[in-house]
Coordinates of C-alpha atoms in Angstrom, one line a residue:
Chain V
M1 CA 15.0 29.7 -10.6
I2 CA 15.6 26.5 -8.8
Q3 CA 16.1 22.7 -9.4
P4 CA 12.7 21.9 -9.6
Q5 CA 12.2 19.1 -6.6
S6 CA 10.0 16.5 -4.8
V7 CA 7.6 17.8 -2.3
G8 CA 8.9 15.2 -0.3
I9 CA 7.2 12.6 2.3
V10 CA 3.7 13.6 2.6
A11 CA 1.3 11.6 4.8
P12 CA -2.6 11.9 4.6
Q13 CA -4.6 13.1 6.6
R14 CA -9.0 12.8 7.4
A15 CA -11.4 14.6 8.0
R16 CA -15.3 13.9 9.1
F17 CA -17.9 15.2 8.4
T18 CA -21.4 14.6 10.3
V19 CA -23.2 17.3 8.9
P20 CA -25.4 15.9 5.9
L21 CA -24.7 15.8 2.7
P22 CA -27.2 15.8 0.3
L23 CA -27.0 14.1 -3.3
R24 CA -28.2 14.7 -6.9
S25 CA -29.7 11.8 -7.0
G26 CA -31.5 12.3 -4.1
G27 CA -29.5 10.3 -1.7
R28 CA -27.9 11.5 1.5
L29 CA -24.2 10.7 3.3
D30 CA -25.2 12.0 7.3
D31 CA -21.6 11.1 8.0
Y32 CA -18.5 10.5 6.0
E33 CA -15.3 11.3 5.7
L34 CA -12.6 12.4 3.1
V35 CA -9.3 12.0 2.9
Y36 CA -6.3 14.6 1.4
E37 CA -2.9 15.4 1.4
T38 CA -1.7 18.7 1.4
Y39 CA 1.6 20.4 0.2
G40 CA 2.9 24.0 0.5
R41 CA 1.9 26.2 3.3
L42 CA -1.2 28.0 3.7
N43 CA -0.3 32.0 3.7
A44 CA -1.9 34.2 6.6
A45 CA -4.4 35.5 4.2
R46 CA -5.4 32.8 3.2
D47 CA -5.5 33.0 -0.8
N48 CA -2.6 30.6 -2.1
A49 CA -4.9 27.5 -1.8
V50 CA -4.8 25.4 -5.1
L51 CA -7.0 22.3 -5.4
V52 CA -5.9 19.1 -7.4
C53 CA -9.5 17.3 -8.6
H54 CA -8.6 13.8 -9.8
A55 CA -10.1 11.4 -12.6
L56 CA -11.6 8.3 -12.9
S57 CA -8.5 6.2 -11.3
G58 CA -6.2 9.1 -9.4
S59 CA -6.4 10.0 -5.7
H60 CA -5.7 12.5 -2.8
H61 CA -1.9 11.6 -2.8
V62 CA -1.2 13.9 -6.1
A63 CA 2.6 14.5 -5.2
G64 CA 5.0 12.9 -3.2
T65 CA 5.7 9.7 -1.5
H66 CA 4.5 7.9 0.9
A67 CA 7.4 7.0 3.8
E68 CA 5.8 3.1 4.4
D69 CA 6.2 3.0 0.0
P70 CA 8.7 4.9 -1.8
A71 CA 8.0 3.8 -4.8
D72 CA 4.3 5.3 -4.4
I73 CA 4.5 8.3 -6.2
G74 CA 1.4 10.9 -6.4
W75 CA -0.2 11.0 -9.9
W76 CA 0.6 14.5 -10.4
D77 CA 4.2 14.7 -9.1
N78 CA 5.5 16.1 -11.8
L79 CA 3.0 19.3 -11.6
V80 CA 3.4 20.3 -8.0
G81 CA 7.0 20.6 -5.9
P82 CA 9.2 22.9 -5.6
G83 CA 10.2 24.8 -8.6
K84 CA 7.4 22.7 -10.4
P85 CA 5.1 24.7 -12.6
L86 CA 2.5 24.5 -9.7
D87 CA 5.1 25.6 -7.6
T88 CA 5.0 24.6 -3.4
R89 CA 6.6 27.7 -2.8
K90 CA 3.9 30.0 -3.6
F91 CA 0.9 27.6 -3.5
F92 CA -1.1 25.3 -0.7
V93 CA -1.6 22.6 -3.0
I94 CA -4.5 20.5 -1.7
G95 CA -5.2 16.8 -3.4
V96 CA -8.4 15.2 -1.8
N97 CA -10.2 11.8 -2.8
N98 CA -13.9 11.8 -3.6
L99 CA -16.7 10.5 -2.4
G100 CA -17.1 7.1 -3.4
G101 CA -13.2 6.5 -3.9
C102 CA -11.6 3.2 -3.0
Y103 CA -8.7 5.0 -1.6
G104 CA -9.8 6.2 2.4
S105 CA -12.2 8.7 1.8
S106 CA -16.2 7.3 2.4
G107 CA -17.1 5.0 -0.6
P108 CA -18.2 1.3 -1.3
N109 CA -14.8 -0.5 0.1
A110 CA -15.4 1.4 3.5
I111 CA -17.3 0.8 6.5
N112 CA -21.2 2.2 6.8
P113 CA -21.1 3.9 9.8
A114 CA -25.1 2.9 10.0
T115 CA -24.7 -0.5 9.8
G116 CA -20.9 -1.7 10.7
K117 CA -20.6 -3.4 7.4
R118 CA -19.1 -1.8 4.7
W119 CA -21.3 -0.3 1.8
G120 CA -21.0 -2.2 -1.2
A121 CA -23.8 -1.4 -3.2
D122 CA -25.6 0.8 -1.0
F123 CA -23.3 3.4 -1.8
P124 CA -25.3 6.2 -2.9
F125 CA -24.6 7.7 -6.6
V126 CA -22.1 10.5 -6.8
T127 CA -22.5 13.0 -8.9
V128 CA -19.2 16.0 -10.1
E129 CA -21.6 18.2 -8.4
D130 CA -21.9 16.5 -5.6
W131 CA -17.6 15.9 -5.1
V132 CA -17.6 19.4 -5.7
D133 CA -20.1 20.5 -2.0
A134 CA -17.7 17.7 -0.5
Q135 CA -14.4 19.2 -1.5
A136 CA -16.2 23.2 -0.7
R137 CA -16.5 21.8 2.6
L138 CA -13.0 20.5 3.4
M139 CA -12.3 24.2 2.3
D140 CA -14.3 25.4 4.8
L141 CA -12.5 22.9 7.4
L142 CA -9.3 24.3 6.4
G143 CA -10.1 28.2 6.6
I144 CA -10.0 28.5 2.8
E145 CA -12.6 30.8 2.1
R146 CA -11.4 31.5 -1.7
L147 CA -9.3 29.2 -3.7
A148 CA -6.7 30.6 -5.7
A149 CA -7.1 28.1 -8.0
V150 CA -8.7 24.9 -9.0
I151 CA -7.2 22.3 -11.3
G152 CA -7.8 18.6 -13.1
G153 CA -7.5 16.6 -15.9
S154 CA -10.5 15.0 -17.7
L155 CA -13.0 14.4 -15.0
G156 CA -11.0 16.4 -12.5
G157 CA -11.4 19.0 -15.6
M158 CA -15.1 18.4 -15.2
Q159 CA -14.4 19.4 -10.7
A160 CA -12.9 22.3 -12.3
L161 CA -15.6 23.8 -14.1
S162 CA -18.1 22.7 -11.5
W163 CA -16.6 24.6 -9.0
T164 CA -16.9 27.8 -11.1
L165 CA -20.1 27.2 -11.6
Q166 CA -21.6 25.9 -7.8
Y167 CA -19.2 28.0 -5.8
P168 CA -18.4 31.0 -8.3
D169 CA -17.5 33.9 -5.6
R170 CA -15.2 30.9 -3.8
V171 CA -12.5 29.9 -6.7
R172 CA -10.4 32.9 -8.8
H173 CA -9.1 30.8 -11.4
A174 CA -9.6 27.3 -13.2
A175 CA -7.3 24.9 -15.2
V176 CA -9.5 22.6 -17.4
I177 CA -7.5 20.1 -18.6
A178 CA -8.1 17.0 -21.1
S179 CA -11.7 17.7 -20.4
A180 CA -15.2 18.3 -21.8
P181 CA -18.3 19.9 -20.5
K182 CA -20.1 16.3 -21.4
L183 CA -19.4 13.3 -23.1
T184 CA -20.3 12.0 -26.2
A185 CA -22.5 9.5 -26.8
Q186 CA -19.5 7.1 -28.2
N187 CA -17.4 7.9 -24.6
I188 CA -20.8 6.8 -22.3
A189 CA -20.5 3.9 -24.7
F190 CA -16.8 2.8 -23.4
N191 CA -18.1 3.6 -20.1
E192 CA -20.9 1.2 -20.4
V193 CA -19.0 -1.5 -22.1
A194 CA -16.6 -0.9 -18.5
R195 CA -19.7 -1.3 -16.6
Q196 CA -21.5 -4.9 -18.4
A197 CA -17.8 -6.3 -17.5
I198 CA -17.7 -5.4 -14.2
L199 CA -21.8 -5.9 -13.8
T200 CA -22.0 -9.2 -15.1
D201 CA -18.6 -11.2 -13.6
P202 CA -20.0 -13.7 -11.6
D203 CA -18.4 -12.8 -8.8
F204 CA -20.1 -9.3 -8.3
H205 CA -22.4 -11.0 -6.1
G206 CA -24.8 -7.6 -7.1
G207 CA -22.0 -5.1 -5.4
H208 CA -21.9 -7.1 -2.1
Y209 CA -18.2 -9.0 -3.4
Y210 CA -16.7 -8.5 0.1
E211 CA -19.3 -10.4 2.3
H212 CA -18.0 -12.9 -0.1
G213 CA -14.6 -12.6 0.2
V214 CA -13.9 -11.9 -3.6
V215 CA -13.8 -9.3 -6.1
P216 CA -14.8 -9.2 -9.5
A217 CA -11.6 -8.9 -10.7
R218 CA -11.9 -10.3 -14.5
G219 CA -14.4 -7.7 -15.0
L220 CA -12.3 -4.9 -13.3
K221 CA -9.2 -6.3 -16.0
L222 CA -11.6 -5.8 -19.1
A223 CA -12.9 -2.3 -18.0
R224 CA -9.3 -1.6 -17.6
M225 CA -8.4 -2.6 -20.6
V226 CA -10.9 -0.8 -22.5
G227 CA -10.5 2.1 -20.5
H228 CA -6.6 1.8 -21.7
I229 CA -7.3 1.5 -25.3
T230 CA -8.9 4.9 -25.0
Y231 CA -6.6 6.8 -23.3
L232 CA -3.9 5.9 -26.1
S233 CA -3.8 7.5 -29.0
D234 CA -3.5 5.2 -32.0
D235 CA -0.5 6.2 -33.4
A236 CA 1.3 6.0 -29.9
M237 CA 0.0 2.4 -29.6
A238 CA 1.6 1.8 -33.3
E239 CA 4.9 3.4 -32.1
K240 CA 5.1 1.6 -28.8
F241 CA 3.5 -2.0 -29.6
G242 CA 3.0 -2.0 -33.9
R243 CA 2.2 -5.4 -34.2
S244 CA 5.0 -7.3 -32.4
L245 CA 4.9 -11.1 -32.1
R246 CA 6.0 -12.7 -28.9
H247 CA 6.9 -15.2 -30.9
G248 CA 8.4 -13.8 -33.8
K249 CA 5.3 -15.4 -35.8
A250 CA 1.8 -16.3 -35.8
V251 CA 1.5 -19.7 -33.2
Y252 CA -2.0 -20.1 -33.4
S253 CA -3.7 -19.6 -29.5
Y254 CA -5.0 -17.4 -27.3
D255 CA -2.8 -16.6 -25.1
V256 CA -0.2 -13.5 -25.7
E257 CA 1.1 -13.7 -29.5
F258 CA 0.9 -9.8 -29.7
E259 CA 2.8 -7.2 -27.5
I260 CA -0.7 -5.5 -27.3
E261 CA -2.6 -8.2 -25.9
S262 CA 0.5 -8.7 -23.1
Y263 CA 0.6 -4.7 -22.4
L264 CA -3.0 -4.6 -22.1
R265 CA -3.2 -8.0 -19.8
Y266 CA -0.5 -6.5 -17.4
Q267 CA -2.4 -3.2 -17.4
G268 CA -6.1 -4.8 -16.4
D269 CA -4.7 -7.2 -14.3
K270 CA -2.6 -4.4 -11.8
F271 CA -5.6 -2.8 -12.1
A272 CA -7.5 -5.0 -10.3
G273 CA -4.9 -5.6 -8.1
Y274 CA -5.6 -2.3 -6.5
F275 CA -9.1 -0.7 -7.1
D276 CA -12.4 -1.5 -6.4
A277 CA -15.1 -2.5 -8.8
N278 CA -17.7 -0.3 -7.0
T279 CA -15.6 3.2 -7.4
Y280 CA -15.4 2.2 -11.1
L281 CA -19.1 1.3 -11.5
L282 CA -19.9 4.8 -9.2
T283 CA -17.6 7.3 -10.9
T284 CA -18.1 6.2 -14.6
K285 CA -21.7 7.3 -14.1
A286 CA -20.1 10.8 -12.6
L287 CA -18.6 11.2 -15.7
D288 CA -21.9 10.1 -17.8
Y289 CA -24.5 12.5 -16.1
Y290 CA -22.3 15.8 -16.0
D291 CA -23.8 18.1 -18.3
P292 CA -24.1 21.5 -16.7
A293 CA -26.2 22.7 -19.9
F294 CA -29.3 19.9 -19.4
E295 CA -31.1 22.7 -16.9
H296 CA -30.2 25.0 -19.6
G297 CA -31.6 23.7 -22.5
G298 CA -28.4 22.2 -23.8
N299 CA -27.0 26.3 -23.9
L300 CA -23.7 26.1 -22.7
A301 CA -23.1 29.6 -22.5
A302 CA -26.2 30.0 -21.0
A303 CA -25.2 26.9 -17.9
L304 CA -21.6 29.2 -17.7
A305 CA -22.7 32.6 -17.2
R306 CA -22.3 31.8 -13.4
A307 CA -18.4 31.9 -14.0
T308 CA -16.3 34.3 -12.5
A309 CA -13.0 32.9 -12.5
E310 CA -10.1 33.4 -15.0
F311 CA -9.8 30.3 -17.1
L312 CA -7.1 28.0 -19.1
V313 CA -8.4 25.5 -20.8
V314 CA -5.8 22.4 -22.4
S315 CA -6.4 20.0 -24.5
F316 CA -4.3 17.6 -26.7
T317 CA -3.8 16.9 -30.8
T318 CA -4.7 13.4 -30.3
D319 CA -6.5 13.0 -27.4
W320 CA -9.5 11.3 -29.2
R321 CA -11.8 10.0 -25.9
F322 CA -11.6 13.8 -24.7
A323 CA -10.8 15.6 -28.2
P324 CA -9.8 19.4 -28.7
P325 CA -13.3 20.2 -30.2
R326 CA -14.9 19.6 -26.8
S327 CA -12.7 21.9 -24.8
R328 CA -13.2 24.3 -27.5
E329 CA -17.1 24.3 -26.4
I330 CA -16.3 25.6 -23.0
V331 CA -13.7 27.9 -24.5
Y332 CA -16.6 29.6 -26.6
A333 CA -19.1 29.2 -24.1
L334 CA -16.8 31.3 -21.6
L335 CA -15.9 34.0 -24.1
H336 CA -19.4 34.6 -25.7
N337 CA -20.1 35.5 -21.8
R338 CA -16.8 37.4 -22.3
R339 CA -15.0 35.6 -19.0
R340 CA -11.2 35.4 -19.2
V341 CA -10.3 32.4 -20.8
S342 CA -6.6 31.5 -22.6
Y343 CA -7.2 28.3 -24.6
A344 CA -3.8 25.6 -25.5
E345 CA -4.1 22.7 -28.0
I346 CA -0.8 20.7 -27.4
D347 CA 0.4 19.5 -30.0
C348 CA 1.4 15.7 -27.9
D349 CA 1.0 12.2 -29.6
A350 CA 0.3 10.4 -25.9
G351 CA -3.7 10.7 -26.7
H352 CA -5.9 11.4 -23.5
D353 CA -2.9 10.3 -21.3
S354 CA -0.8 13.6 -22.4
F355 CA -2.2 15.8 -19.8
L356 CA 0.0 13.4 -17.2
L357 CA 2.9 14.0 -19.4
D358 CA 5.3 16.3 -18.8
D359 CA 5.7 17.5 -22.5
P360 CA 7.5 20.8 -21.7
R361 CA 5.2 23.3 -23.6
Y362 CA 2.4 22.3 -21.9
H363 CA 4.1 22.8 -18.2
A364 CA 5.2 26.1 -19.8
V365 CA 1.9 27.0 -20.2
L366 CA 0.8 25.8 -16.8
G367 CA 3.7 26.9 -15.4
A368 CA 2.8 30.4 -17.1
W369 CA -0.8 30.7 -16.3
F370 CA 0.3 30.4 -12.7
D371 CA 2.5 32.7 -12.6
R372 CA 0.3 35.0 -13.2
I373 CA -2.0 34.4 -9.9
E374 CA -1.6 37.0 -7.5
V375 CA -1.6 35.9 -3.8
Q376 CA 0.3 37.8 -0.4
P377 CA 3.2 36.9 0.3
Chain W
M1 CA 9.8 50.6 -34.5
I2 CA 7.1 49.6 -37.7
Y3 CA 4.2 48.6 -35.2
R4 CA 4.4 51.3 -33.1
Y5 CA 2.6 53.4 -35.4
D6 CA 0.3 51.0 -37.0
Y7 CA -0.3 50.2 -32.9
D8 CA -1.9 54.1 -32.2
V9 CA -3.5 54.2 -35.5
I10 CA -5.8 50.7 -34.7
A11 CA -5.7 52.8 -31.3
Q12 CA -7.2 55.5 -32.5
W13 CA -10.1 53.6 -34.1
I14 CA -11.0 51.9 -30.8
E15 CA -13.4 52.7 -28.1
P16 CA -13.2 52.4 -24.7
G17 CA -14.3 49.5 -23.1
E18 CA -14.8 47.5 -26.6
K19 CA -14.6 44.0 -27.6
V20 CA -11.8 43.4 -29.7
L21 CA -10.2 40.2 -32.0
D22 CA -6.6 40.3 -32.8
L23 CA -6.2 37.8 -35.1
G24 CA -2.3 36.6 -35.6
C25 CA -1.8 38.1 -31.7
G26 CA 2.0 36.9 -31.6
D27 CA 2.9 38.1 -28.1
G28 CA 0.2 40.1 -27.0
S29 CA 1.8 43.0 -27.4
L30 CA -0.9 45.6 -29.5
L31 CA -4.1 43.9 -27.4
R32 CA -1.6 45.2 -23.7
H33 CA -1.7 47.9 -25.4
L34 CA -5.4 48.6 -26.5
M35 CA -5.9 47.3 -22.7
E36 CA -4.1 49.8 -21.0
V37 CA -5.0 52.8 -23.8
R38 CA -8.6 51.7 -24.6
Q39 CA -9.1 49.1 -22.0
V40 CA -10.4 46.7 -24.4
Q41 CA -11.5 43.2 -23.3
G42 CA -9.0 41.7 -25.7
Y43 CA -8.4 38.0 -26.9
G44 CA -5.6 37.2 -29.1
V45 CA -5.9 34.1 -31.9
E46 CA -2.6 32.4 -32.3
N47 CA -1.4 29.0 -33.5
D48 CA 2.5 29.3 -32.4
T49 CA 2.8 27.8 -29.3
D50 CA 6.1 29.5 -28.5
K51 CA 3.6 33.0 -29.4
L52 CA 0.8 31.5 -27.3
L53 CA 2.8 31.1 -23.8
A54 CA 4.2 34.6 -24.2
C55 CA 1.1 36.1 -24.4
V56 CA 0.3 34.3 -21.1
K57 CA 3.1 35.9 -19.7
N58 CA 1.8 39.1 -21.2
G59 CA -1.5 38.4 -18.9
V60 CA -3.2 38.4 -22.3
D61 CA -6.2 36.3 -23.0
V62 CA -4.9 33.8 -25.9
I63 CA -6.8 31.2 -28.0
Q64 CA -4.7 28.9 -29.9
I65 CA -6.8 28.0 -33.2
D66 CA -5.5 27.6 -36.9
M67 CA -7.2 30.4 -38.6
E68 CA -7.1 29.2 -41.9
K69 CA -9.8 27.0 -41.2
G70 CA -11.9 30.0 -39.5
L71 CA -13.5 31.3 -37.2
A72 CA -16.8 28.9 -36.5
G73 CA -16.7 29.1 -33.2
F74 CA -16.7 32.6 -32.4
E75 CA -20.6 34.1 -33.0
D76 CA -21.2 36.9 -35.6
G77 CA -21.1 40.4 -34.6
F78 CA -19.8 39.4 -31.2
F79 CA -16.6 41.5 -31.6
D80 CA -17.0 45.1 -32.3
H81 CA -13.2 44.9 -33.9
V82 CA -11.4 42.2 -35.1
I83 CA -7.7 42.9 -35.9
M84 CA -5.2 41.5 -38.1
S85 CA -2.0 43.7 -37.5
L86 CA 0.9 42.9 -40.7
S87 CA -0.4 39.1 -41.3
L88 CA -3.0 39.1 -43.6
Q89 CA 0.0 38.0 -46.8
A90 CA 1.0 35.6 -44.1
M91 CA -2.4 33.9 -44.9
H92 CA -3.7 31.2 -47.6
N93 CA -7.2 31.7 -47.5
T94 CA -7.4 36.0 -47.9
Q95 CA -10.7 35.9 -48.9
G96 CA -12.2 33.2 -46.6
I97 CA -10.4 35.5 -43.4
L98 CA -11.8 38.9 -44.3
A99 CA -15.3 37.2 -44.9
E100 CA -15.1 36.2 -41.5
M101 CA -13.7 39.2 -40.3
L102 CA -16.8 41.0 -41.1
R103 CA -18.8 38.1 -40.3
V104 CA -17.8 38.0 -36.0
G105 CA -16.7 41.5 -36.1
R106 CA -19.1 45.2 -36.0
E107 CA -16.0 46.3 -38.2
A108 CA -12.2 45.1 -39.3
V109 CA -9.0 46.7 -39.2
V110 CA -6.1 45.1 -41.2
S111 CA -3.0 46.3 -41.9
F112 CA -0.3 45.0 -44.5
P113 CA 3.0 45.9 -46.1
N114 CA 2.6 47.4 -49.5
F115 CA 4.4 45.5 -51.9
G116 CA 4.7 48.7 -54.4
Y117 CA 6.1 50.8 -52.1
W118 CA 8.7 52.3 -54.3
R119 CA 12.0 50.3 -52.8
H120 CA 10.1 46.9 -53.3
R121 CA 9.7 48.0 -57.0
Q122 CA 13.3 49.9 -57.4
S123 CA 14.6 46.1 -55.3
I124 CA 12.7 44.3 -58.3
L125 CA 13.3 46.6 -60.7
N126 CA 17.2 45.5 -59.8
G127 CA 16.3 41.9 -59.8
R128 CA 16.0 41.4 -56.3
M129 CA 13.1 40.5 -54.3
P130 CA 12.7 43.1 -52.0
V131 CA 13.7 42.9 -48.3
S132 CA 12.8 45.7 -46.0
E133 CA 12.2 47.3 -42.7
S134 CA 8.5 45.7 -43.7
L135 CA 9.0 43.0 -45.4
P136 CA 12.4 42.0 -43.4
H137 CA 12.3 38.5 -44.4
Q138 CA 14.5 36.5 -47.6
W139 CA 12.6 35.1 -50.3
F140 CA 13.7 31.4 -48.8
N141 CA 12.2 31.9 -45.3
T142 CA 9.4 34.8 -45.9
P143 CA 6.2 33.8 -43.2
N144 CA 4.5 35.6 -46.0
V145 CA 2.8 34.2 -48.7
R146 CA 0.2 36.3 -50.6
F147 CA 2.3 39.3 -51.6
F148 CA 0.0 42.6 -52.8
T149 CA -0.1 46.2 -53.1
I150 CA -2.2 49.1 -51.9
A151 CA -4.4 49.2 -54.8
D152 CA -4.6 45.0 -55.3
F153 CA -6.4 45.6 -51.8
D154 CA -8.6 48.2 -52.5
A155 CA -9.2 46.1 -56.0
L156 CA -10.5 43.0 -53.6
C157 CA -12.9 44.6 -51.7
E158 CA -14.5 46.3 -54.4
M159 CA -14.9 42.7 -55.6
N160 CA -16.2 41.6 -52.1
G161 CA -18.6 44.2 -51.6
I162 CA -16.5 45.0 -48.6
A163 CA -16.7 48.9 -47.1
V164 CA -13.1 50.7 -46.4
R165 CA -14.2 53.2 -44.3
E166 CA -10.7 54.5 -43.9
R167 CA -7.2 54.2 -44.8
L168 CA -4.1 55.1 -43.3
A169 CA -0.7 54.6 -45.1
F170 CA 2.9 55.3 -44.0
D171 CA 6.6 55.2 -44.2
E172 CA 8.9 55.6 -41.9
G173 CA 6.2 56.4 -39.2
K174 CA 4.7 59.5 -41.1
L175 CA 1.4 59.5 -43.0
I176 CA 2.0 59.4 -46.7
L177 CA -1.4 61.5 -48.0
E178 CA -0.1 61.8 -51.9
E179 CA 0.9 58.7 -53.9
P180 CA 0.7 55.6 -50.9
N181 CA 0.7 53.1 -53.1
F182 CA 4.4 54.3 -54.7
L183 CA 5.5 56.0 -51.3
A184 CA 4.0 53.7 -48.2
S185 CA 5.1 51.1 -47.0
V186 CA 2.9 49.8 -44.6
A187 CA -1.0 50.4 -45.0
V188 CA -4.0 50.3 -42.7
Y189 CA -7.7 49.9 -43.0
R190 CA -10.5 50.4 -41.6
L191 CA -13.1 48.0 -42.7
G192 CA -16.9 47.7 -42.5
R193 CA -20.2 45.3 -44.3
P194 CA -21.7 47.4 -47.2

């Protein structure tokens, strides 16, 4: 046992792919790039690689810090590092920014090599399955035939599940956390409100706002505010903000009065300052489209029959955006296919955001599960 | 060890390669045993996070659900055996879980401490609630919520149309053939649909 540590300073890497990638939307990317980071060392047997898939607003920067910005800590730094549940002394961990992202991989805010201009709204629709295809090509490039594990939360969990269906021979274990086999109508509804906020922003310009030197910041801010409400639990919000009034009493104004208003506006403004609106649109659509049971007449067990990996499924009691019953659907579908699966339902009050926190029981289960994975020295 | 012969009896009723569900599986040691001696495909059900963690460490697949709410997610007849080892007395919904076990399993295996064991009776006669190897807790901290005898359980099975395929009773690791409701501290049942 060692004291959990950071992986330290890390540098993103970039891979270019020139073999065309067919997309589920019918489109195609002829020439694209993926940015990624790695932590730990790939062993000689190349059997200790773990892919970490990011969710809606995540990136390839999973752990550690960047030399030019020490405050830029990876989004799952509490999970990944020496002595942490996903221990980089044992595993070679990979984070990759998905296609359509805005952190350096090919996406709407990147240059379209065919035109020399930013893609904008012309960037094709991408799905969870397309992301997994692109990730698999990156694994080819890194010389990784078979992943020890793939792990993701929320939309990342959908990618982890999809890996086991698209490339069953290339993944030994999958951790699907705070996720779902498909979104509910209510969940799609939240995404649609977020998209409409962006699409109707006068600065959106049909997705080609870059050329106008503006960004649809108001729309993106609103989208994030809606999202944030759904990521927190009622209890957590009540505990954190309650009905606290900035002025101690009602002043009858539309400026910030309740502290929750201040919090949402702050989070919305912050997000609108760095995230790309087109990426937000594309990514929420990828969430909405994901439904591996669709082509099996809605029969999830039939859809998951292809999987051979060993699974860990985790949900959180107060997560109402990706509620425990959605995770249980995955668990029972796997079990009835006689697949190895364990399921933990963690009692945590932080709602959907719980998967990013370091609840000790949650991390203990993840740590024990990763310990169980056999790799060559 | 009370668990040892409980486990051995259960293992004898399991065919190699069966699908087995263990309700209230604790740290997964029974399933581990059945995986080793019967190569079963086993899943545990446990609602205690610490025990769930122990299962993961033991390499036993475990599903965290509250059994009191039934086994709704499991298909009819999916398992060859559904086991509940020394946990039935800690369940409120006794009849419900027995029905659920026989819905999702071809057979159910149930073991429980016999409240009618002579030492327990003696203790009650002396005015104190029994504390023994099979009932190790004090009345104020016991997880048990149902106190019943072998005769009580037989009557419940009869009333609910549950077929008792086999019943073995033990005291201190020895099989008890005569007067089990008086002389046995633990009973193990193999149950089926009528």
